[in-house]
Coordinates of C-alpha atoms and ligand atoms in Angstrom, one line a residue:
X25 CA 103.5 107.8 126.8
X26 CA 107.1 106.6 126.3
X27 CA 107.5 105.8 122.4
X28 CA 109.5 102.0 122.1
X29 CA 109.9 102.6 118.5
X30 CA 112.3 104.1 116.6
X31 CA 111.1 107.2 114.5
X32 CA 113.8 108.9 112.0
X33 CA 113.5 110.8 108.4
X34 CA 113.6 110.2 105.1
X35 CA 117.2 111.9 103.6
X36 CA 117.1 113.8 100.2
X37 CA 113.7 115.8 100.5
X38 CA 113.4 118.4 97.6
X39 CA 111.4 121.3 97.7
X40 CA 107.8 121.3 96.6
X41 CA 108.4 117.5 95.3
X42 CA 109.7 116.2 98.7
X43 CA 110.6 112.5 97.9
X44 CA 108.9 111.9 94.6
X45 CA 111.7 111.7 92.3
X46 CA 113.6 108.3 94.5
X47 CA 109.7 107.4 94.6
X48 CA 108.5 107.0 91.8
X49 CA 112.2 106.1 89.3
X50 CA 113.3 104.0 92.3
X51 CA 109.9 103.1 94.0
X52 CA 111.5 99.1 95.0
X53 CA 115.2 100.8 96.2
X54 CA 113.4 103.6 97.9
X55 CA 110.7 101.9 99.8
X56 CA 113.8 99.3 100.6
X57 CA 116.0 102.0 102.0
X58 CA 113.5 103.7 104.5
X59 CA 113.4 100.7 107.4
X60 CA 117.2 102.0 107.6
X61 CA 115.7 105.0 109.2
X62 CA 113.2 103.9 111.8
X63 CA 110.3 102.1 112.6
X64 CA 108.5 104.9 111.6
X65 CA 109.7 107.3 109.3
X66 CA 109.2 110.5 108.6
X67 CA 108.7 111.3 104.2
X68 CA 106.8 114.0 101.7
X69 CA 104.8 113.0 99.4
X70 CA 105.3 116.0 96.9
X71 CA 104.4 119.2 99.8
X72 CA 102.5 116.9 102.0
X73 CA 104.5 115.5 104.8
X74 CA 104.1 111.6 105.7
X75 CA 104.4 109.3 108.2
X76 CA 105.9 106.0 106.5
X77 CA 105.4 102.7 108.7
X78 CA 108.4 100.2 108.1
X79 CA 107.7 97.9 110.9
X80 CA 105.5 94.8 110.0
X81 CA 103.7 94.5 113.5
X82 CA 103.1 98.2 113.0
X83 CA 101.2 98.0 109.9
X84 CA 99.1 95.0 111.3
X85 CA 97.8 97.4 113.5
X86 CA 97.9 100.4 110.9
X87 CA 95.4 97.6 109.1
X88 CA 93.3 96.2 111.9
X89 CA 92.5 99.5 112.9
X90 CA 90.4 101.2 110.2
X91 CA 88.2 103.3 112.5
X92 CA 91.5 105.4 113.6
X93 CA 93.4 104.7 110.1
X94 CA 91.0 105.8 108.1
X95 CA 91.5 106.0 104.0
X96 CA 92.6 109.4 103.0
X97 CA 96.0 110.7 101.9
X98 CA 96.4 112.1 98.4
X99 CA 95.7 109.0 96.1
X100 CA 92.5 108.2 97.6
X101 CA 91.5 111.5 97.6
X102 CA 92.1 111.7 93.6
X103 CA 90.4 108.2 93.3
X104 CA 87.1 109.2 94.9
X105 CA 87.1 112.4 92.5
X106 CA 86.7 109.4 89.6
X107 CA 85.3 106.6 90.8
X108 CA 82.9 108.0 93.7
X109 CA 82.3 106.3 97.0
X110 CA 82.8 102.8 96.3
X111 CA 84.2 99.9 98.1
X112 CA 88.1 101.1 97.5
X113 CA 87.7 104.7 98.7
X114 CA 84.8 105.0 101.2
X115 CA 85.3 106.1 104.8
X116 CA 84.9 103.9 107.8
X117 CA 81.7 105.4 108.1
X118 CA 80.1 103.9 105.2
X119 CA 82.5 100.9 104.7
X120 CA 80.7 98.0 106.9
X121 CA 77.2 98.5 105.2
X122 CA 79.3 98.3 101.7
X123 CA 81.1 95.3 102.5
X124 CA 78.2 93.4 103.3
X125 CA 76.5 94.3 100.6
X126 CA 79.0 93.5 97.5
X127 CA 81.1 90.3 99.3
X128 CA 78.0 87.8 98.4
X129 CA 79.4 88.6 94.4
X130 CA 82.8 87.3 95.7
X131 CA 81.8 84.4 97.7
X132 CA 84.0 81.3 97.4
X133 CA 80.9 79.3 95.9
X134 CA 80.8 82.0 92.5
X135 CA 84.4 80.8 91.8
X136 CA 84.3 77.8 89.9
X137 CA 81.7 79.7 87.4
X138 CA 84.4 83.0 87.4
X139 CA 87.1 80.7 86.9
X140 CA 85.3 79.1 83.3
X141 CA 85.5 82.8 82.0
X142 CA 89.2 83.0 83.0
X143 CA 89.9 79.8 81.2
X144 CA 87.8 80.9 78.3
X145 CA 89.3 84.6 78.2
X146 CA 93.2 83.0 78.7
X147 CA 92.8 80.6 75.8
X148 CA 91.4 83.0 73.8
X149 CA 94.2 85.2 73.9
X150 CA 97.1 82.5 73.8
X151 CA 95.8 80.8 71.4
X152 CA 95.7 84.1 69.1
X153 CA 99.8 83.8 69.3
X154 CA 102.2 82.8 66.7
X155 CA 105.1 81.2 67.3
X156 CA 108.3 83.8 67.2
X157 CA 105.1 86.5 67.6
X158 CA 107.1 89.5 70.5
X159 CA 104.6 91.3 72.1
X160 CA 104.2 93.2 75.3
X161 CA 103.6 90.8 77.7
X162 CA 102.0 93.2 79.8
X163 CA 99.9 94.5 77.7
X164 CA 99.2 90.9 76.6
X165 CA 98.0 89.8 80.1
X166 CA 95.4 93.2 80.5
X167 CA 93.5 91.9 77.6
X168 CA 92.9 88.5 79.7
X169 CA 92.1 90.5 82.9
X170 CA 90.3 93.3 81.5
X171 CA 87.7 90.9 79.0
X172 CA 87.3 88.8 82.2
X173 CA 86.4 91.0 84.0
X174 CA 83.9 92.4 82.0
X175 CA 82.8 88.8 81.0
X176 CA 81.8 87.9 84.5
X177 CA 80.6 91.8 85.3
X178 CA 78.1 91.6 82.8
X179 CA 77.8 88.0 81.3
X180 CA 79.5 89.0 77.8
X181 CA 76.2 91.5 77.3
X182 CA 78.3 94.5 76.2
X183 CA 79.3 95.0 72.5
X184 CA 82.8 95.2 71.5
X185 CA 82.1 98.6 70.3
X186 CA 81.6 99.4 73.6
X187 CA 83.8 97.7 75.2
X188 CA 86.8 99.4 73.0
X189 CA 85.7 103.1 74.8
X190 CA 85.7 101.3 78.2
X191 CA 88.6 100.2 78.2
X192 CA 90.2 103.7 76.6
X193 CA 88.5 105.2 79.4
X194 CA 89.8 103.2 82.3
X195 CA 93.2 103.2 81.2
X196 CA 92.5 107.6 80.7
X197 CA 90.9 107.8 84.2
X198 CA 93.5 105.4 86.5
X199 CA 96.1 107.7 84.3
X200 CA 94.8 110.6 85.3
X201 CA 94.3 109.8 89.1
X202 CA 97.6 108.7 89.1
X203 CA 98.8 112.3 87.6
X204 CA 96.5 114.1 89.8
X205 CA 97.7 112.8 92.7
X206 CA 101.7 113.7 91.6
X207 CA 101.1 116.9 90.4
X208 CA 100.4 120.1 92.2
X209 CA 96.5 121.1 92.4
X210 CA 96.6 123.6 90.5
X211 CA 97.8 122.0 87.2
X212 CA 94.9 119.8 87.5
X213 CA 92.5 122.7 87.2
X214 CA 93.9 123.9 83.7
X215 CA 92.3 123.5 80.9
X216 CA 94.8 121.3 79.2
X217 CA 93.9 118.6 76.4
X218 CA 94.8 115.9 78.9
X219 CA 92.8 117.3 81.8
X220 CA 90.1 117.8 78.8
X221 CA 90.3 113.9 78.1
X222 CA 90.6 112.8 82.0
X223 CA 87.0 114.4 83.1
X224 CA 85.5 112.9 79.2
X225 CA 86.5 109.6 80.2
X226 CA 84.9 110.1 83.7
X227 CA 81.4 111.0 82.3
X228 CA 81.7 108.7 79.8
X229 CA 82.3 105.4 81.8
X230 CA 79.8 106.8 84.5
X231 CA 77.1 107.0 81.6
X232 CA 77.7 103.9 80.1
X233 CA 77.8 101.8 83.1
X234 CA 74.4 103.8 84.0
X235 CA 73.1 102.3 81.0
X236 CA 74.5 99.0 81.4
X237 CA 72.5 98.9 85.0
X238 CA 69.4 100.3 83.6
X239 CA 69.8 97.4 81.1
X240 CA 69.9 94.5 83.4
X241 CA 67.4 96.0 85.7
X242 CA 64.9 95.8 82.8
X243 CA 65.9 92.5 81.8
X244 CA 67.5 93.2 78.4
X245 CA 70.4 92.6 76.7
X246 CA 70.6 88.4 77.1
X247 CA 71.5 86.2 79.9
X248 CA 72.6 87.6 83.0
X249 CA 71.8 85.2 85.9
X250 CA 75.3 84.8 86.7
X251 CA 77.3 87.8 86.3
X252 CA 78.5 90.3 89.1
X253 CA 76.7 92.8 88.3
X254 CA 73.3 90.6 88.4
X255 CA 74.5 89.2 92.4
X256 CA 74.8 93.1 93.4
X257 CA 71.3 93.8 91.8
X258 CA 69.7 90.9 93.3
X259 CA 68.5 90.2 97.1
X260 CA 71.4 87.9 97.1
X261 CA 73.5 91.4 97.3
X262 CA 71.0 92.6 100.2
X263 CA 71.0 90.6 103.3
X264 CA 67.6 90.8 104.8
X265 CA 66.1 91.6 101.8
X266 CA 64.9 95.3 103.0
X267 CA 65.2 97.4 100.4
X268 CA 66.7 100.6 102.5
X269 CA 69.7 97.6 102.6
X270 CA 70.3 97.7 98.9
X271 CA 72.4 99.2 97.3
X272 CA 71.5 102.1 94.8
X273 CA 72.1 102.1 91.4
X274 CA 74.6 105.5 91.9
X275 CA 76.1 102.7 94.3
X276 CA 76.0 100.2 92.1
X277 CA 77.9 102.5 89.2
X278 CA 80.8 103.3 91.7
X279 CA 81.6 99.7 93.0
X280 CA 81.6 98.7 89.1
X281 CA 84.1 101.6 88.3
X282 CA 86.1 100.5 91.4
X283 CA 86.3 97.2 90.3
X284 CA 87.7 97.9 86.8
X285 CA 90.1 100.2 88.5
X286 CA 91.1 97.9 91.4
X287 CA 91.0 94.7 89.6
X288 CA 92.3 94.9 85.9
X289 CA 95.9 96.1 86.0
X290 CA 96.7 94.7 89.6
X291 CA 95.6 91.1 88.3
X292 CA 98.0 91.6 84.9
X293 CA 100.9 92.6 86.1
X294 CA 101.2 89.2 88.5
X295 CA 101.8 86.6 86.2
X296 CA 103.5 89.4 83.5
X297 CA 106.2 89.6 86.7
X298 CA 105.9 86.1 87.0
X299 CA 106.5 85.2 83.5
X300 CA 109.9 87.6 83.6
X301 CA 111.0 86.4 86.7
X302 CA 110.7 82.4 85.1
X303 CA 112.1 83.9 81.9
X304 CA 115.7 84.7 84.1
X305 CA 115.0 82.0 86.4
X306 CA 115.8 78.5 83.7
X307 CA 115.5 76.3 87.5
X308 CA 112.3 77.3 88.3
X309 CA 110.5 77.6 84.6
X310 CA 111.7 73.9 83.9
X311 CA 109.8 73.3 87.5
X312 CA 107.1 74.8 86.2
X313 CA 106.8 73.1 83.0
X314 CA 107.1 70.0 84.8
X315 CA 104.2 70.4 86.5
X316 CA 102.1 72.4 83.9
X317 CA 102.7 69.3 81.3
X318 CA 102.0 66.8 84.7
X319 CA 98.6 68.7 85.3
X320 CA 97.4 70.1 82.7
X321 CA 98.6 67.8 79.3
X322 CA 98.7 70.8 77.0
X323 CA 95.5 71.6 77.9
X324 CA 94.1 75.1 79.5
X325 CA 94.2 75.1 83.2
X326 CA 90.5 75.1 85.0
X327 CA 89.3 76.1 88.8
X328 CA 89.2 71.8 89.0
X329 CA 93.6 71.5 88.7
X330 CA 93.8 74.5 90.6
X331 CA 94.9 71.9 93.7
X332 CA 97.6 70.2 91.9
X333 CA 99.4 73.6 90.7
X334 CA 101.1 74.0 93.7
X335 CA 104.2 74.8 92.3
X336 CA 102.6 77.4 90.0
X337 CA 101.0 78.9 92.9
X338 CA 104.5 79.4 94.7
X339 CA 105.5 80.9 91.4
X340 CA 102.2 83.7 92.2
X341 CA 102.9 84.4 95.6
X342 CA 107.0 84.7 95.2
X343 CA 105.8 87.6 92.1
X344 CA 103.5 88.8 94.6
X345 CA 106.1 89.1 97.1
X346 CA 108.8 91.0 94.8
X347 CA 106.7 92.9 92.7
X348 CA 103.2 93.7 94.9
X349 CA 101.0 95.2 92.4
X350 CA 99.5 97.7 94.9
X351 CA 102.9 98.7 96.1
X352 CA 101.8 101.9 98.4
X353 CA 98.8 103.1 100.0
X354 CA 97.8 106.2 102.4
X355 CA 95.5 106.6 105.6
X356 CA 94.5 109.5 107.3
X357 CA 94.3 109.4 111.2
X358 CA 90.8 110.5 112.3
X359 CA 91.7 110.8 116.4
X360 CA 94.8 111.6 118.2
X361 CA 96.4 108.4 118.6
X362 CA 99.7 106.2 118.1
X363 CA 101.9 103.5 116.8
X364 CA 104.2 101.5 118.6
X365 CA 104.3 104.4 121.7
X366 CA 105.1 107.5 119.5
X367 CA 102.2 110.0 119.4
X368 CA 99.9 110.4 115.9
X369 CA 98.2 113.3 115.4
X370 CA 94.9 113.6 114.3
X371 CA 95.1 114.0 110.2
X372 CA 98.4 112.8 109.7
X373 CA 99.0 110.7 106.1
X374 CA 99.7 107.5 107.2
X375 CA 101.7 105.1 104.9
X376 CA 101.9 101.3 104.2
X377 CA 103.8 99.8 101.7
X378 CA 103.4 95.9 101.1
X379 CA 106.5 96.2 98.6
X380 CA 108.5 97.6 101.8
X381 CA 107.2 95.0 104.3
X382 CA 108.4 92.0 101.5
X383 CA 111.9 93.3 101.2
X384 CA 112.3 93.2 104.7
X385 CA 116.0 90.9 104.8
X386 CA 114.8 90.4 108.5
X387 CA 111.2 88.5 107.3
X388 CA 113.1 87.1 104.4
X389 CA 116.3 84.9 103.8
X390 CA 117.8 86.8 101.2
X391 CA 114.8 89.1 100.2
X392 CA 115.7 90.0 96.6
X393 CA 115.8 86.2 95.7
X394 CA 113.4 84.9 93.6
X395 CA 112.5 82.0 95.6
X396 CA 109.1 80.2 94.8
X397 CA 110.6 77.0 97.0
X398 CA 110.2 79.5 100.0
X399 CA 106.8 79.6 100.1
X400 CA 106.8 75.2 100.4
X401 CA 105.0 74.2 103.4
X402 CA 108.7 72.0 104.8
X403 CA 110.8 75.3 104.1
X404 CA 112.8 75.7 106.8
X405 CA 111.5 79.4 107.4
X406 CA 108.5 80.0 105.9
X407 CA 107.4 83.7 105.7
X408 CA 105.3 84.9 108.5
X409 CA 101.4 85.7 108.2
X410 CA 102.7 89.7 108.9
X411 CA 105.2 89.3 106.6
X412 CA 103.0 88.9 103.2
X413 CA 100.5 91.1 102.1
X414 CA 100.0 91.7 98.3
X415 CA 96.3 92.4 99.7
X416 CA 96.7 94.9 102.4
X417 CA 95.0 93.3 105.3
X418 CA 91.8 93.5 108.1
X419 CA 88.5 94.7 107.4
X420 CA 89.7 96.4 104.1
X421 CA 91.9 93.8 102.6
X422 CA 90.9 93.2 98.6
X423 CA 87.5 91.8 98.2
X424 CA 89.2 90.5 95.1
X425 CA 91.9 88.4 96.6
X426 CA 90.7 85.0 96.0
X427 CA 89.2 86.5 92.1
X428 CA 92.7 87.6 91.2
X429 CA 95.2 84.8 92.6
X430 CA 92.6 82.2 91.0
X431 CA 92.9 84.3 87.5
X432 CA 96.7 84.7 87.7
X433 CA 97.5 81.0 88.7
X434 CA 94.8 80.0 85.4
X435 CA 96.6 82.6 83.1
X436 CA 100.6 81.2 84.1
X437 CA 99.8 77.9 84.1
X438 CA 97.3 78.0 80.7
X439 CA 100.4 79.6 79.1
X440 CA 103.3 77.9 81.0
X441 CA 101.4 74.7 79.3
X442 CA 102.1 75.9 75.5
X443 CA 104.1 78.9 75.7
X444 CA 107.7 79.6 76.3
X445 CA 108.4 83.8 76.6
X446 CA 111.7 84.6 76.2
X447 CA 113.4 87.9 76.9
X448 CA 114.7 90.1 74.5
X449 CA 118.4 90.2 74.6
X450 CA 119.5 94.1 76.0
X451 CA 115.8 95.1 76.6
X452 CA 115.2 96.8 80.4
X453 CA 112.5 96.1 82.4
X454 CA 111.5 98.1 85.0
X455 CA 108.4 99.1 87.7
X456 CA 106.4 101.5 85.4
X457 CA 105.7 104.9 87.1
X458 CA 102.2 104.2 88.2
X459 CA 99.7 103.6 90.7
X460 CA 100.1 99.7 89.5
X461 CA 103.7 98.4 90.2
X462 CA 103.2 96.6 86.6
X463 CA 106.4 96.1 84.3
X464 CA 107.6 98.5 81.9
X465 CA 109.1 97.4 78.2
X466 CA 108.8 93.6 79.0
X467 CA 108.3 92.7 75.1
X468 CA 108.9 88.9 75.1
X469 CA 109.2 86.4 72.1
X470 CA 106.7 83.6 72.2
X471 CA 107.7 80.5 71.7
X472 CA 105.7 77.3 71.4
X473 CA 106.1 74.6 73.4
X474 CA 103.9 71.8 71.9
X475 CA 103.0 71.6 67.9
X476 CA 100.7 74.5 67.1
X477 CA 98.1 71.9 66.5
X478 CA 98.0 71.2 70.7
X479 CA 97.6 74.7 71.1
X480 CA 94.4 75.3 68.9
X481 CA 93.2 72.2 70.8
X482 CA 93.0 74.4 73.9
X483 CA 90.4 77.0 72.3
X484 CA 88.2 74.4 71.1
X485 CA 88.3 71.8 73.4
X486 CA 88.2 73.5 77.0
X487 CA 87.9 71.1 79.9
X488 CA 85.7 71.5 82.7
Ligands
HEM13 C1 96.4 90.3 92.1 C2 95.4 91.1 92.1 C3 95.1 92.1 93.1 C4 95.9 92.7 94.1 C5 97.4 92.5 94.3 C6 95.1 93.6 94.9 C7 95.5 94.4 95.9 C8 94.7 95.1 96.8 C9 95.1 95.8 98.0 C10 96.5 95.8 98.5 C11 94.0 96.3 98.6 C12 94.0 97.1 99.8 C13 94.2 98.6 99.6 C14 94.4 99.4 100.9 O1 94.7 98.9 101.9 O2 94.2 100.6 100.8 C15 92.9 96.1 97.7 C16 91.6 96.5 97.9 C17 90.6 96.2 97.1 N1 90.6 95.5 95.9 FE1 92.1 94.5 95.2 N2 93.8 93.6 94.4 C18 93.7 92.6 93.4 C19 92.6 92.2 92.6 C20 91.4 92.8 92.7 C21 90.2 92.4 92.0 C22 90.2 91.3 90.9 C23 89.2 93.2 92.4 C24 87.8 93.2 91.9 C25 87.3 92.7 90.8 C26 89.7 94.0 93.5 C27 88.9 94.9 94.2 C28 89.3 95.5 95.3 C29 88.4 96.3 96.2 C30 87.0 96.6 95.9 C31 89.2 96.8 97.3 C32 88.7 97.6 98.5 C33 88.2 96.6 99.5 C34 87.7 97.3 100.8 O3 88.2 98.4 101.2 O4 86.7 96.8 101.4 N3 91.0 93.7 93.7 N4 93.3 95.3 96.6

């Protein structure tokens, strides 16, 4: 078969490392630079050679076809080493019977009661501000994702106590896979204090969510009707009802790991982008605070304005766009097969990058822009369908999609409504190395927008 694409290679390949270095310091100018090269592109991933895919009609089919494009490649291999078979790293094999059996916790109807806990878990955060307070913002915005998340996991049942070592441990373990996946093998096998702490945290946040099941299955522990955790125990989590359909508790344990791992640092570092991008952007922040102060009247955003925030959902999608959270992700071919005409062998690393596809100046006018007008239904080029996609795409885009822009657009506008974050004059921010494109150093002064008496109003007086 005659290949129609074009196919070239990555420049400036080191030895043992292959293109780490530009990868990980320059991960945005890197990923930007390869479409230069070919449709399809040929890269290393330390030793392991890669096969980049540049093109967006490419990667739609990289995505559609799961069966052939299966996940592998090293990161997912580290991941399952920590997290087990779940939802993010389980093979085509298992994936469909998965699927079926965790979406009914993320159906649209659960929203409106996931989106009272992301009010509830923004306020109480913003409202713990002072005015000329600089924090991380960040770190700032991973408290809000990371208690709501365990808020509507387990219907506020764990103690802070415990809560504390979780989140040390998740923040150990996506370290660690991160590392693991850089570093050569045999580093990983040493006996080192951090490869010590690494396979503690992994036992640990196994055992304590193996508790935390064995909990709610008896009953104990408080109110659970309308947490997660209690949909993916229930029949409502096992269509048909048979009970060789349900999931197992060993199941169970590994989709709840996943979702801290998938869900808590992707969801923070959108509106901590957004809020640096508005911070450099006066135009669009005053657009913002227009609508914030039209909607929302001080108050703390709810799933019930999430209509009117139109604006403030450009404002997601444009961070979304520049700064994709899950910025690169591998397959491994299971069959001979090919892209675009060029021949794929079976067992090749296959790579898609959602941050390459969005800096595409072909898909978008001026693509390092920060635009949020673009995204306006009467722009005169809206982006294509192929041409966004912070949630990868087909039958393994995020089950979380709808769970995470819903929490991001809450959390900007809830703050956007009392809070002004300025930048620190002379401080550089910049992608952290990590699996997470999240922002590194982006301390921010908080400054308040209404009397400090409006903003204690949003703690106690939440609307519904
Ligand atoms: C803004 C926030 C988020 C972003 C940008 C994001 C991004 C992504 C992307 C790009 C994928 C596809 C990975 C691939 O193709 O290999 C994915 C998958 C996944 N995400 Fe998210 N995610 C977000 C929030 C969440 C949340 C809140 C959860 C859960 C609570 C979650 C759970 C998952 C799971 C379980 C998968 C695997 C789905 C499957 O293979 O069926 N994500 N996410």
């Amino acid at each position: 078969m005659s290949s129609s694409v074009s196919v070239g290679r990555a420049p400036g390949a080191a030895p043992l490392i292959g293109h780490l270095l530009p990868l990980l310091r320059h991960p945005l100018e890197f990923l930007s630079s390869l479409p230069a090269h070919g449709d399809l592109v040929h890269m290393r991933i330390g030793p392991k050679a890669a096969l980049a895919v540049c093109d967006p009609g490419l990667t739609r089919q990289l995505l559609l076809d799961d069966r052939t494009f299966d996940k592998g490649g090293p990161f997912y291999d580290k991941a399952k080493e920590a997290v087990g078979d779940g939802l993010v790293t389980c093979p085509y094999s298992a994936h469909r019977r998965q699927r079926r059996l965790v979406q009914p916790a993320f159906h649209s109807s659960r929203l409106p009661a996931y989106a009272r806990v992301m009010t509830e878990q923004t306020s109480a955060v913003t409202t713990s501000w002072r005015d000329g307070q600089i924090f991380d913002v960040y770190v700032e915005m991973k408290r809000i994702t990371a208690h709501t998340l365990v808020a509507t996991m387990f219907s506020n049942t764990v103690d802070s106590t415990e809560l504390t070592e979780m989140f040390d441990d998740i923040n150990l373990i996506r370290e660690g896979i991160f590392s693991r996946t850089v570093k050569p093998s045999l580093l990983n096998a040493l006996p080192t204090r951090s490869n010590r702490r690494y396979l503690q945290a992994r036992a640990r946040l196994q055992r304590a969510m193996a508790r935390i099941i064995a909990e709610h299955r008896s009953g104990g522990g408080g109110d659970h009707s309308d947490g997660l955790l209690s949909v993916l125990l229930s029949d409502a989590g096992s269509p048909g009802n048979s009970q060789s359909r349900r999931l197992t508790d060993t199941e169970i344990n590994d989709q709840l790991r996943v979702f801290f791992i998938a869900g808590i640092e992707t969801t923070a570092a959108t509106p901590a982008w957004a809020l640096h991008l508005l911070a450099r952007h006066p135009h669009a922040e005053q657009h913002l605070h227009a609508e914030v102060d039209r909607v929302l009247d001080g108050a703390a955003a709810t799933h019930g304005d999430l209509p009117d925030l139109r604006y403030t959902s450009h404002v997601v999608d444009e961070s979304l766009r520049l700064y994709p959270p899950g910025w690169l992700f591998t397959r491994t071919t299971t069959s001979d097969t090919s892209l675009g005409g060029h021949p794929v062998r079976a067992g090749t690393t296959v790579v898609y990058s959602p941050c390459l596809i969005h800096h595409r100046a072909d898909l978008y006018d001026d693509p390092e822009r920060f635009d949020p007008d673009r995204w306006e239904e009467t722009h005169r080029r809206s982006p294509s369908h192929h041409a966004f996609i912070p949630f990868g795409g087909g039958a393994r885009k995020c089950i979380g999609d709808r769970f995470g822009l819903t929490e991001a657009i809450i959390a900007l506008a809830t703050i956007a409504s009392a809070w002004r974050l300025e930048p620190l004059p002379g401080r550089r921010v910049r992608p952290a190395l990590a699996s997470t494109l999240s922002p590194q150093g982006l301390q921010m002064r908080a400054r308040a927008r209404t009397h400090p008496e409006a903003i204690r109003k949003q703690a106690c007086e939440p609307r519904t």
